[in-house]
Amino acid sequence: MDKKKEPLKKEKVAEDGLTKKERRALKVQVKKTEIQNVIQVNETIVENKPNPEKEKQKQNVSHKTNDTPNDPPVSGKLLSDKELRKLEWEKKLTDQKTKELESVKALSKAELKAKRREQQESQRSAKTSSKVEPTPTKTPSVNIKQSKTEPKKSPVQKQIIRKTIPIQRVQLVQHLYIDNSSESNDKNSILHNKVHPAFVRLGTQYSNKNVLGSNARCLALLAALKQLVDNLQTPPKQEFCRYLETVLKSCTNYLQNCRPLAVSMINALRNFNLQLTQIDTNLNDNEKRIKLQDVIDIYINDDIRKAGEAISMRVREKISDGDVILTYGCSSLIRKILLEAHKDEKKFEVIIVDSRPLLEGKEMLRRLVVAGIKCSYVLINALSYVMNSVTKVILGAHALLTNGYVMSRIGTAQVALLARAYNKPVLVCCETYKFSERVQTDSFVYNEIGDADLLRTTHTSETESPLSKTKDMNKLMPLNLLYDVTPPDLVTAVVTEIAILPCTSVPVVLRIHADEST
Amino acid sequence: MEGEKVRQYFCKIIKEDEDVSVGVAAIRTLLEIIKHSKSETVQELEANLKDAISQMKNSNYTVAAINSGCELFLRFITLASLDTRDFDECKKIMMDRGHLFIKKLDDSRGKIVKLASNFIGDGSRILTHSRSRVVLQTLRKAHKQNKRFEVFVTISAPDNIGTRMCKDLEAEGIPCTLILDSAIGYIMEQVDFIMVGTEGVVESGGIVNKVGTNTMAVCAKEINKPFYVLTESFKFSRLFPLDQQDLPEEYKYTSEVRKSCDLRKIHPLVDYTPPSYITLLFTDLGILTPSAVSDELIKLYL
């Protein structure tokens, strides 16, 4: 503030016709005279300070007397530097006052107003200029992001949308929203950070939901990881594995921003990082590369492929002739199990339950029908209608949590609950690499939010959805959660590659895995 | 020792010693086979044992305990790593292990009795089903501790073995009432808790036991009476029935019946009681909740 005021002051000083030097000279004079009329001065102080209006009357009084009230009664003694400065400052204040008074005298009211406005404006412009400057750097980034997604909109419209987003957030799951601004920043940072192109592609595939399902996502991640290991060139004076670690970290951060990592991916990455630390440092880069790729291949083969086969075998034993099997959505593992059971010449029917907005079950239906399995297809609202005729419910899982809860695509808990109510056995198929140490008892603590706009459209009718024009309505807050958790008492058994287990055995399996890896 | 001889030996053990359960008898038989085996290699011996196991399963005893006991035996006596190269030495090691194993099994019942008898208080009214040696011993022990309690025993059709249980208890001087199987619901509100033995404990923590146990467990759950299961840990088996239908047929019917009749018209010998109906399992490993069974099994077999 002081800095801004000073230039103004100088101007005024110029108006007065007094420079600093002149004033100082004046001051010295004043002090000399002061000694003579201390008493007079003290009187004027009393008169002056309480009501400044009187000053107006005293305008005729000479400069000297007008200045005097500011001088403290120390007069007569030698003035120290400090006191001098204090005096000076006080004088400035009074100067301002007198100048105002003088200007009142000189200028009409209108002129005064104009002047004030001028001052204010100049102040304002000074303030804003310091803040405005960074904005031009920001706007291009916004524009870039926009041109990628929706090239038609102008930056102005974009700003409006950005403002409305936080209003449309559902309070209960406020913490689950990914911050848009940080996302855009990170997207720009791809160029600067060492994110491998394979991961960039993977990121867009994740965010566009081209790669769906925790198995598929994990496999895609491991494929990208293999590519990264293959292409990575260590900069001089750096160890291959340590460098890979840092690069991988930035890559996973990028992926995390595209879409939160699945539990399967987190576990796969953890396994890889563990192997990375255990690798023999005496090997050269190429050997390390080969070894790491082997590690990935073994993981894909043992923990994902063979586990899937083992599970398929176990479930096949449980499927008997005449069974009616209900499944929900599209899980790659369940599809595999059903197809193999069919190849095994088991005679069973399948009811595929599906739900909006993704309607993944259609793909499941297509594949099973092509294979020649007798299928029915219902939406989740018709579940209670078909549940009576079902003999077994087989579900896929996104993750199994330590407390035995099953995390899976949203709607699974509902299916399990209804199956429980109808007393049908519920089998959850899940490889042990999807077991997680996390504990969760509801779906809100941790979840993922999908595109809420999908809820506003309809796939079924040709007429436009009544919700399609509600996008800018602040009071309508559609919420598209992707996962839910199913409590263990709704699940009869979990089929893993190790054994068929009750849900409550998850911590034991995790403990065994931890023992094996250390 | 082969074929018919194995079966005869097995049946002889059970007939001679009243207190021996089917599972222990099976394990003793296997030990006897190792003792008299003329085989030269471990593989051959193993094949012999497996053959004997299938012979025993075909005898007219329930399969659950035979299965789990033999599986455990194979896992810990013959399959466990043998350091020496000499086959005779191997055989000796196996025998030693086997005897140790049998001794442990004999001890286990004592442990269970000790744990479970504490749960019987003065004035308790206990309901039990069928005839279980370990339940009988527990009740005897509690009686010797001068606890006064009353027991209700179901007749347990089809073999009406409950009448024998009732006689055994009366011989000890324990007040005892024989009830009809169909009176379970009637008597349930009068009892304090249920104590049953079992033929097999499955991976889910549920049990496979004489038919009627499930009925009792469901009734007990409805009236909120604790349902206790007394079992040796060698009866834990790696099986996960989803429901009654899913229980293997060799468990439900004797081999004779399986061969001859239309199974849909035959009563099963056992039923499956899901873990949600069971309060606690008293085992030689300690007092377990049903969910801990699977933990123990994972520890044993993985």
PDB file of C-alpha atoms in Angstrom, chain A residues 264-456:
ATOM      1  CA  SER A 264      -5.691 -55.733  -9.714  1.00  0.00           C
ATOM      2  CA  MET A 265      -3.362 -53.142 -11.227  1.00  0.00           C
ATOM      3  CA  ILE A 266      -2.128 -51.954  -7.862  1.00  0.00           C
ATOM      4  CA  ASN A 267      -1.295 -55.517  -6.860  1.00  0.00           C
ATOM      5  CA  ALA A 268       0.420 -56.234 -10.173  1.00  0.00           C
ATOM      6  CA  LEU A 269       2.506 -53.079  -9.874  1.00  0.00           C
ATOM      7  CA  ARG A 270       3.392 -53.919  -6.300  1.00  0.00           C
ATOM      8  CA  ASN A 271       4.588 -57.335  -7.359  1.00  0.00           C
ATOM      9  CA  PHE A 272       6.631 -55.809 -10.161  1.00  0.00           C
ATOM     10  CA  ASN A 273       8.204 -53.228  -7.885  1.00  0.00           C
ATOM     11  CA  LEU A 274       9.088 -55.926  -5.400  1.00  0.00           C
ATOM     12  CA  GLN A 275      10.823 -57.928  -8.112  1.00  0.00           C
ATOM     13  CA  LEU A 276      12.522 -54.764  -9.267  1.00  0.00           C
ATOM     14  CA  THR A 277      14.162 -54.284  -5.900  1.00  0.00           C
ATOM     15  CA  GLN A 278      15.264 -57.888  -5.715  1.00  0.00           C
ATOM     16  CA  ILE A 279      16.967 -58.001  -9.082  1.00  0.00           C
ATOM     17  CA  ASP A 280      20.689 -58.669  -9.156  1.00  0.00           C
ATOM     18  CA  THR A 281      22.473 -55.345  -9.629  1.00  0.00           C
ATOM     19  CA  ASN A 282      25.502 -56.929 -11.258  1.00  0.00           C
ATOM     20  CA  LEU A 283      23.632 -57.778 -14.409  1.00  0.00           C
ATOM     21  CA  ASN A 284      23.858 -55.459 -17.383  1.00  0.00           C
ATOM     22  CA  ASP A 285      20.857 -53.542 -18.642  1.00  0.00           C
ATOM     23  CA  ASN A 286      19.895 -56.013 -21.297  1.00  0.00           C
ATOM     24  CA  GLU A 287      19.907 -58.923 -18.930  1.00  0.00           C
ATOM     25  CA  LYS A 288      17.833 -56.959 -16.488  1.00  0.00           C
ATOM     26  CA  ARG A 289      15.397 -56.143 -19.227  1.00  0.00           C
ATOM     27  CA  ILE A 290      15.000 -59.788 -20.111  1.00  0.00           C
ATOM     28  CA  LYS A 291      14.624 -60.742 -16.485  1.00  0.00           C
ATOM     29  CA  LEU A 292      11.989 -58.106 -15.808  1.00  0.00           C
ATOM     30  CA  GLN A 293      10.026 -59.092 -18.857  1.00  0.00           C
ATOM     31  CA  ASP A 294      10.150 -62.641 -17.628  1.00  0.00           C
ATOM     32  CA  VAL A 295       8.792 -61.468 -14.305  1.00  0.00           C
ATOM     33  CA  ILE A 296       5.870 -59.827 -16.068  1.00  0.00           C
ATOM     34  CA  ASP A 297       5.247 -62.852 -18.253  1.00  0.00           C
ATOM     35  CA  ILE A 298       5.272 -65.165 -15.264  1.00  0.00           C
ATOM     36  CA  TYR A 299       2.824 -62.919 -13.469  1.00  0.00           C
ATOM     37  CA  ILE A 300       0.480 -62.835 -16.444  1.00  0.00           C
ATOM     38  CA  ASN A 301       0.732 -66.562 -16.869  1.00  0.00           C
ATOM     39  CA  ASP A 302       0.554 -67.737 -13.268  1.00  0.00           C
ATOM     40  CA  ASP A 303      -1.494 -65.183 -11.427  1.00  0.00           C
ATOM     41  CA  ILE A 304      -3.941 -64.307 -14.155  1.00  0.00           C
ATOM     42  CA  ARG A 305      -4.203 -66.991 -16.851  1.00  0.00           C
ATOM     43  CA  LYS A 306      -3.626 -70.155 -14.866  1.00  0.00           C
ATOM     44  CA  ALA A 307      -5.575 -68.808 -11.927  1.00  0.00           C
ATOM     45  CA  GLY A 308      -8.484 -68.248 -14.285  1.00  0.00           C
ATOM     46  CA  GLU A 309      -8.214 -71.799 -15.553  1.00  0.00           C
ATOM     47  CA  ALA A 310      -8.073 -73.244 -12.056  1.00  0.00           C
ATOM     48  CA  ILE A 311     -11.144 -71.264 -11.048  1.00  0.00           C
ATOM     49  CA  SER A 312     -12.923 -72.355 -14.184  1.00  0.00           C
ATOM     50  CA  MET A 313     -12.205 -75.986 -13.294  1.00  0.00           C
ATOM     51  CA  ARG A 314     -13.510 -75.599  -9.773  1.00  0.00           C
ATOM     52  CA  VAL A 315     -16.688 -73.872 -10.817  1.00  0.00           C
ATOM     53  CA  ARG A 316     -17.291 -76.446 -13.513  1.00  0.00           C
ATOM     54  CA  GLU A 317     -17.389 -79.090 -10.798  1.00  0.00           C
ATOM     55  CA  LYS A 318     -20.141 -77.129  -9.125  1.00  0.00           C
ATOM     56  CA  ILE A 319     -22.239 -76.735 -12.251  1.00  0.00           C
ATOM     57  CA  SER A 320     -24.481 -79.725 -12.658  1.00  0.00           C
ATOM     58  CA  ASP A 321     -26.902 -80.697 -15.384  1.00  0.00           C
ATOM     59  CA  GLY A 322     -30.145 -78.776 -15.369  1.00  0.00           C
ATOM     60  CA  ASP A 323     -28.714 -75.783 -13.555  1.00  0.00           C
ATOM     61  CA  VAL A 324     -29.992 -72.298 -14.237  1.00  0.00           C
ATOM     62  CA  ILE A 325     -27.115 -69.935 -13.663  1.00  0.00           C
ATOM     63  CA  LEU A 326     -27.611 -66.259 -13.115  1.00  0.00           C
ATOM     64  CA  THR A 327     -24.803 -63.843 -13.782  1.00  0.00           C
ATOM     65  CA  TYR A 328     -24.563 -60.089 -13.718  1.00  0.00           C
ATOM     66  CA  GLY A 329     -22.868 -57.819 -16.222  1.00  0.00           C
ATOM     67  CA  CYS A 330     -19.919 -59.037 -18.186  1.00  0.00           C
ATOM     68  CA  SER A 331     -16.969 -60.531 -16.406  1.00  0.00           C
ATOM     69  CA  SER A 332     -14.267 -62.056 -18.575  1.00  0.00           C
ATOM     70  CA  LEU A 333     -13.696 -64.796 -16.028  1.00  0.00           C
ATOM     71  CA  ILE A 334     -17.356 -65.788 -15.778  1.00  0.00           C
ATOM     72  CA  ARG A 335     -17.630 -65.816 -19.543  1.00  0.00           C
ATOM     73  CA  LYS A 336     -14.678 -68.155 -19.733  1.00  0.00           C
ATOM     74  CA  ILE A 337     -16.129 -70.424 -17.059  1.00  0.00           C
ATOM     75  CA  LEU A 338     -19.495 -70.677 -18.759  1.00  0.00           C
ATOM     76  CA  LEU A 339     -18.012 -71.285 -22.187  1.00  0.00           C
ATOM     77  CA  GLU A 340     -15.748 -74.019 -20.863  1.00  0.00           C
ATOM     78  CA  ALA A 341     -18.553 -75.636 -18.904  1.00  0.00           C
ATOM     79  CA  HIS A 342     -20.567 -75.662 -22.099  1.00  0.00           C
ATOM     80  CA  LYS A 343     -17.685 -77.273 -23.970  1.00  0.00           C
ATOM     81  CA  ASP A 344     -17.624 -79.843 -21.202  1.00  0.00           C
ATOM     82  CA  GLU A 345     -21.157 -80.759 -22.303  1.00  0.00           C
ATOM     83  CA  LYS A 346     -22.869 -79.643 -19.154  1.00  0.00           C
ATOM     84  CA  LYS A 347     -26.481 -78.872 -19.778  1.00  0.00           C
ATOM     85  CA  PHE A 348     -27.332 -75.573 -18.197  1.00  0.00           C
ATOM     86  CA  GLU A 349     -29.079 -72.323 -18.915  1.00  0.00           C
ATOM     87  CA  VAL A 350     -27.824 -68.836 -18.266  1.00  0.00           C
ATOM     88  CA  ILE A 351     -29.737 -65.755 -17.218  1.00  0.00           C
ATOM     89  CA  ILE A 352     -27.777 -62.603 -17.852  1.00  0.00           C
ATOM     90  CA  VAL A 353     -28.772 -59.662 -15.729  1.00  0.00           C
ATOM     91  CA  ASP A 354     -27.753 -56.284 -17.033  1.00  0.00           C
ATOM     92  CA  SER A 355     -28.019 -52.692 -15.930  1.00  0.00           C
ATOM     93  CA  ARG A 356     -27.822 -49.244 -17.379  1.00  0.00           C
ATOM     94  CA  PRO A 357     -25.857 -47.208 -18.325  1.00  0.00           C
ATOM     95  CA  LEU A 358     -23.070 -49.466 -19.582  1.00  0.00           C
ATOM     96  CA  LEU A 359     -25.168 -52.499 -20.578  1.00  0.00           C
ATOM     97  CA  GLU A 360     -22.095 -54.690 -20.541  1.00  0.00           C
ATOM     98  CA  GLY A 361     -24.254 -57.799 -20.436  1.00  0.00           C
ATOM     99  CA  LYS A 362     -25.098 -57.438 -24.117  1.00  0.00           C
ATOM    100  CA  GLU A 363     -21.586 -58.437 -25.025  1.00  0.00           C
ATOM    101  CA  MET A 364     -21.789 -61.390 -22.658  1.00  0.00           C
ATOM    102  CA  LEU A 365     -25.092 -62.412 -24.198  1.00  0.00           C
ATOM    103  CA  ARG A 366     -23.678 -62.184 -27.705  1.00  0.00           C
ATOM    104  CA  ARG A 367     -20.724 -64.400 -26.949  1.00  0.00           C
ATOM    105  CA  LEU A 368     -22.672 -67.020 -25.042  1.00  0.00           C
ATOM    106  CA  VAL A 369     -25.379 -67.237 -27.675  1.00  0.00           C
ATOM    107  CA  VAL A 370     -22.758 -67.597 -30.396  1.00  0.00           C
ATOM    108  CA  ALA A 371     -21.339 -70.519 -28.435  1.00  0.00           C
ATOM    109  CA  GLY A 372     -24.786 -72.097 -28.346  1.00  0.00           C
ATOM    110  CA  ILE A 373     -25.716 -71.673 -24.705  1.00  0.00           C
ATOM    111  CA  LYS A 374     -29.364 -71.122 -23.933  1.00  0.00           C
ATOM    112  CA  CYS A 375     -29.577 -67.625 -22.520  1.00  0.00           C
ATOM    113  CA  SER A 376     -32.107 -65.173 -21.149  1.00  0.00           C
ATOM    114  CA  TYR A 377     -31.437 -61.491 -20.810  1.00  0.00           C
ATOM    115  CA  VAL A 378     -33.112 -59.256 -18.247  1.00  0.00           C
ATOM    116  CA  LEU A 379     -32.417 -55.874 -16.761  1.00  0.00           C
ATOM    117  CA  ILE A 380     -31.782 -55.624 -13.069  1.00  0.00           C
ATOM    118  CA  ASN A 381     -35.282 -54.328 -12.367  1.00  0.00           C
ATOM    119  CA  ALA A 382     -36.660 -57.697 -13.429  1.00  0.00           C
ATOM    120  CA  LEU A 383     -34.353 -59.583 -11.111  1.00  0.00           C
ATOM    121  CA  SER A 384     -36.963 -60.672  -8.602  1.00  0.00           C
ATOM    122  CA  TYR A 385     -39.031 -62.050 -11.453  1.00  0.00           C
ATOM    123  CA  VAL A 386     -36.343 -64.467 -12.603  1.00  0.00           C
ATOM    124  CA  MET A 387     -34.638 -65.247  -9.302  1.00  0.00           C
ATOM    125  CA  ASN A 388     -37.107 -67.951  -8.407  1.00  0.00           C
ATOM    126  CA  SER A 389     -36.083 -70.133 -11.303  1.00  0.00           C
ATOM    127  CA  VAL A 390     -32.370 -69.760 -10.686  1.00  0.00           C
ATOM    128  CA  THR A 391     -30.289 -72.501  -9.062  1.00  0.00           C
ATOM    129  CA  LYS A 392     -26.920 -70.761  -8.749  1.00  0.00           C
ATOM    130  CA  VAL A 393     -25.677 -67.223  -8.937  1.00  0.00           C
ATOM    131  CA  ILE A 394     -22.152 -66.710 -10.204  1.00  0.00           C
ATOM    132  CA  LEU A 395     -20.632 -63.258  -9.966  1.00  0.00           C
ATOM    133  CA  GLY A 396     -17.357 -61.640 -10.883  1.00  0.00           C
ATOM    134  CA  ALA A 397     -15.448 -59.324  -8.595  1.00  0.00           C
ATOM    135  CA  HIS A 398     -13.330 -56.222  -8.852  1.00  0.00           C
ATOM    136  CA  ALA A 399     -11.587 -56.930  -5.560  1.00  0.00           C
ATOM    137  CA  LEU A 400     -11.960 -58.847  -2.342  1.00  0.00           C
ATOM    138  CA  LEU A 401     -11.390 -56.791   0.771  1.00  0.00           C
ATOM    139  CA  THR A 402      -9.790 -57.973   3.985  1.00  0.00           C
ATOM    140  CA  ASN A 403     -13.034 -57.944   5.938  1.00  0.00           C
ATOM    141  CA  GLY A 404     -14.542 -60.319   3.400  1.00  0.00           C
ATOM    142  CA  TYR A 405     -16.525 -57.699   1.519  1.00  0.00           C
ATOM    143  CA  VAL A 406     -16.688 -58.135  -2.218  1.00  0.00           C
ATOM    144  CA  MET A 407     -16.107 -55.058  -4.327  1.00  0.00           C
ATOM    145  CA  SER A 408     -17.651 -55.349  -7.743  1.00  0.00           C
ATOM    146  CA  ARG A 409     -19.560 -53.480 -10.415  1.00  0.00           C
ATOM    147  CA  ILE A 410     -22.452 -51.520  -9.058  1.00  0.00           C
ATOM    148  CA  GLY A 411     -25.555 -53.632  -8.671  1.00  0.00           C
ATOM    149  CA  THR A 412     -23.752 -56.753  -7.529  1.00  0.00           C
ATOM    150  CA  ALA A 413     -24.769 -56.240  -3.922  1.00  0.00           C
ATOM    151  CA  GLN A 414     -28.361 -55.998  -5.042  1.00  0.00           C
ATOM    152  CA  VAL A 415     -28.149 -59.246  -6.965  1.00  0.00           C
ATOM    153  CA  ALA A 416     -26.495 -61.004  -4.022  1.00  0.00           C
ATOM    154  CA  LEU A 417     -29.059 -59.638  -1.611  1.00  0.00           C
ATOM    155  CA  LEU A 418     -31.920 -60.920  -3.685  1.00  0.00           C
ATOM    156  CA  ALA A 419     -30.242 -64.282  -4.169  1.00  0.00           C
ATOM    157  CA  ARG A 420     -29.876 -64.502  -0.408  1.00  0.00           C
ATOM    158  CA  ALA A 421     -33.519 -63.655   0.031  1.00  0.00           C
ATOM    159  CA  TYR A 422     -34.438 -66.462  -2.353  1.00  0.00           C
ATOM    160  CA  ASN A 423     -31.860 -68.746  -0.696  1.00  0.00           C
ATOM    161  CA  LYS A 424     -29.817 -69.353  -3.817  1.00  0.00           C
ATOM    162  CA  PRO A 425     -26.098 -70.053  -3.477  1.00  0.00           C
ATOM    163  CA  VAL A 426     -23.947 -67.119  -4.539  1.00  0.00           C
ATOM    164  CA  LEU A 427     -20.495 -67.901  -5.896  1.00  0.00           C
ATOM    165  CA  VAL A 428     -18.032 -65.097  -6.384  1.00  0.00           C
ATOM    166  CA  CYS A 429     -15.151 -65.882  -8.713  1.00  0.00           C
ATOM    167  CA  CYS A 430     -11.988 -63.976  -8.008  1.00  0.00           C
ATOM    168  CA  GLU A 431      -8.307 -64.625  -8.555  1.00  0.00           C
ATOM    169  CA  THR A 432      -6.186 -64.135  -5.456  1.00  0.00           C
ATOM    170  CA  TYR A 433      -4.225 -61.366  -7.114  1.00  0.00           C
ATOM    171  CA  LYS A 434      -7.313 -59.209  -6.714  1.00  0.00           C
ATOM    172  CA  PHE A 435      -7.335 -59.563  -2.946  1.00  0.00           C
ATOM    173  CA  SER A 436      -6.782 -56.251  -1.247  1.00  0.00           C
ATOM    174  CA  GLU A 437      -5.653 -55.193   2.217  1.00  0.00           C
ATOM    175  CA  ARG A 438      -8.230 -52.453   2.203  1.00  0.00           C
ATOM    176  CA  VAL A 439     -11.210 -52.571   4.521  1.00  0.00           C
ATOM    177  CA  GLN A 440     -14.472 -50.993   3.503  1.00  0.00           C
ATOM    178  CA  THR A 441     -17.980 -51.414   4.782  1.00  0.00           C
ATOM    179  CA  ASP A 442     -19.875 -49.108   2.468  1.00  0.00           C
ATOM    180  CA  SER A 443     -19.584 -47.950  -1.109  1.00  0.00           C
ATOM    181  CA  PHE A 444     -18.959 -44.308  -0.339  1.00  0.00           C
ATOM    182  CA  VAL A 445     -15.609 -44.374   1.411  1.00  0.00           C
ATOM    183  CA  TYR A 446     -13.854 -45.329  -1.746  1.00  0.00           C
ATOM    184  CA  ASN A 447     -15.455 -45.584  -5.121  1.00  0.00           C
ATOM    185  CA  GLU A 448     -15.188 -44.263  -8.609  1.00  0.00           C
ATOM    186  CA  ILE A 449     -17.486 -41.817 -10.306  1.00  0.00           C
ATOM    187  CA  GLY A 450     -18.416 -42.431 -13.875  1.00  0.00           C
ATOM    188  CA  ASP A 451     -19.781 -40.017 -16.420  1.00  0.00           C
ATOM    189  CA  ALA A 452     -23.019 -38.727 -14.928  1.00  0.00           C
ATOM    190  CA  ASP A 453     -24.234 -37.620 -18.350  1.00  0.00           C
ATOM    191  CA  LEU A 454     -24.722 -41.258 -19.304  1.00  0.00           C
ATOM    192  CA  LEU A 455     -27.687 -41.306 -16.955  1.00  0.00           C
ATOM    193  CA  ARG A 456     -29.372 -38.496 -18.864  1.00  0.00           C
TER     194      ARG A 456
END
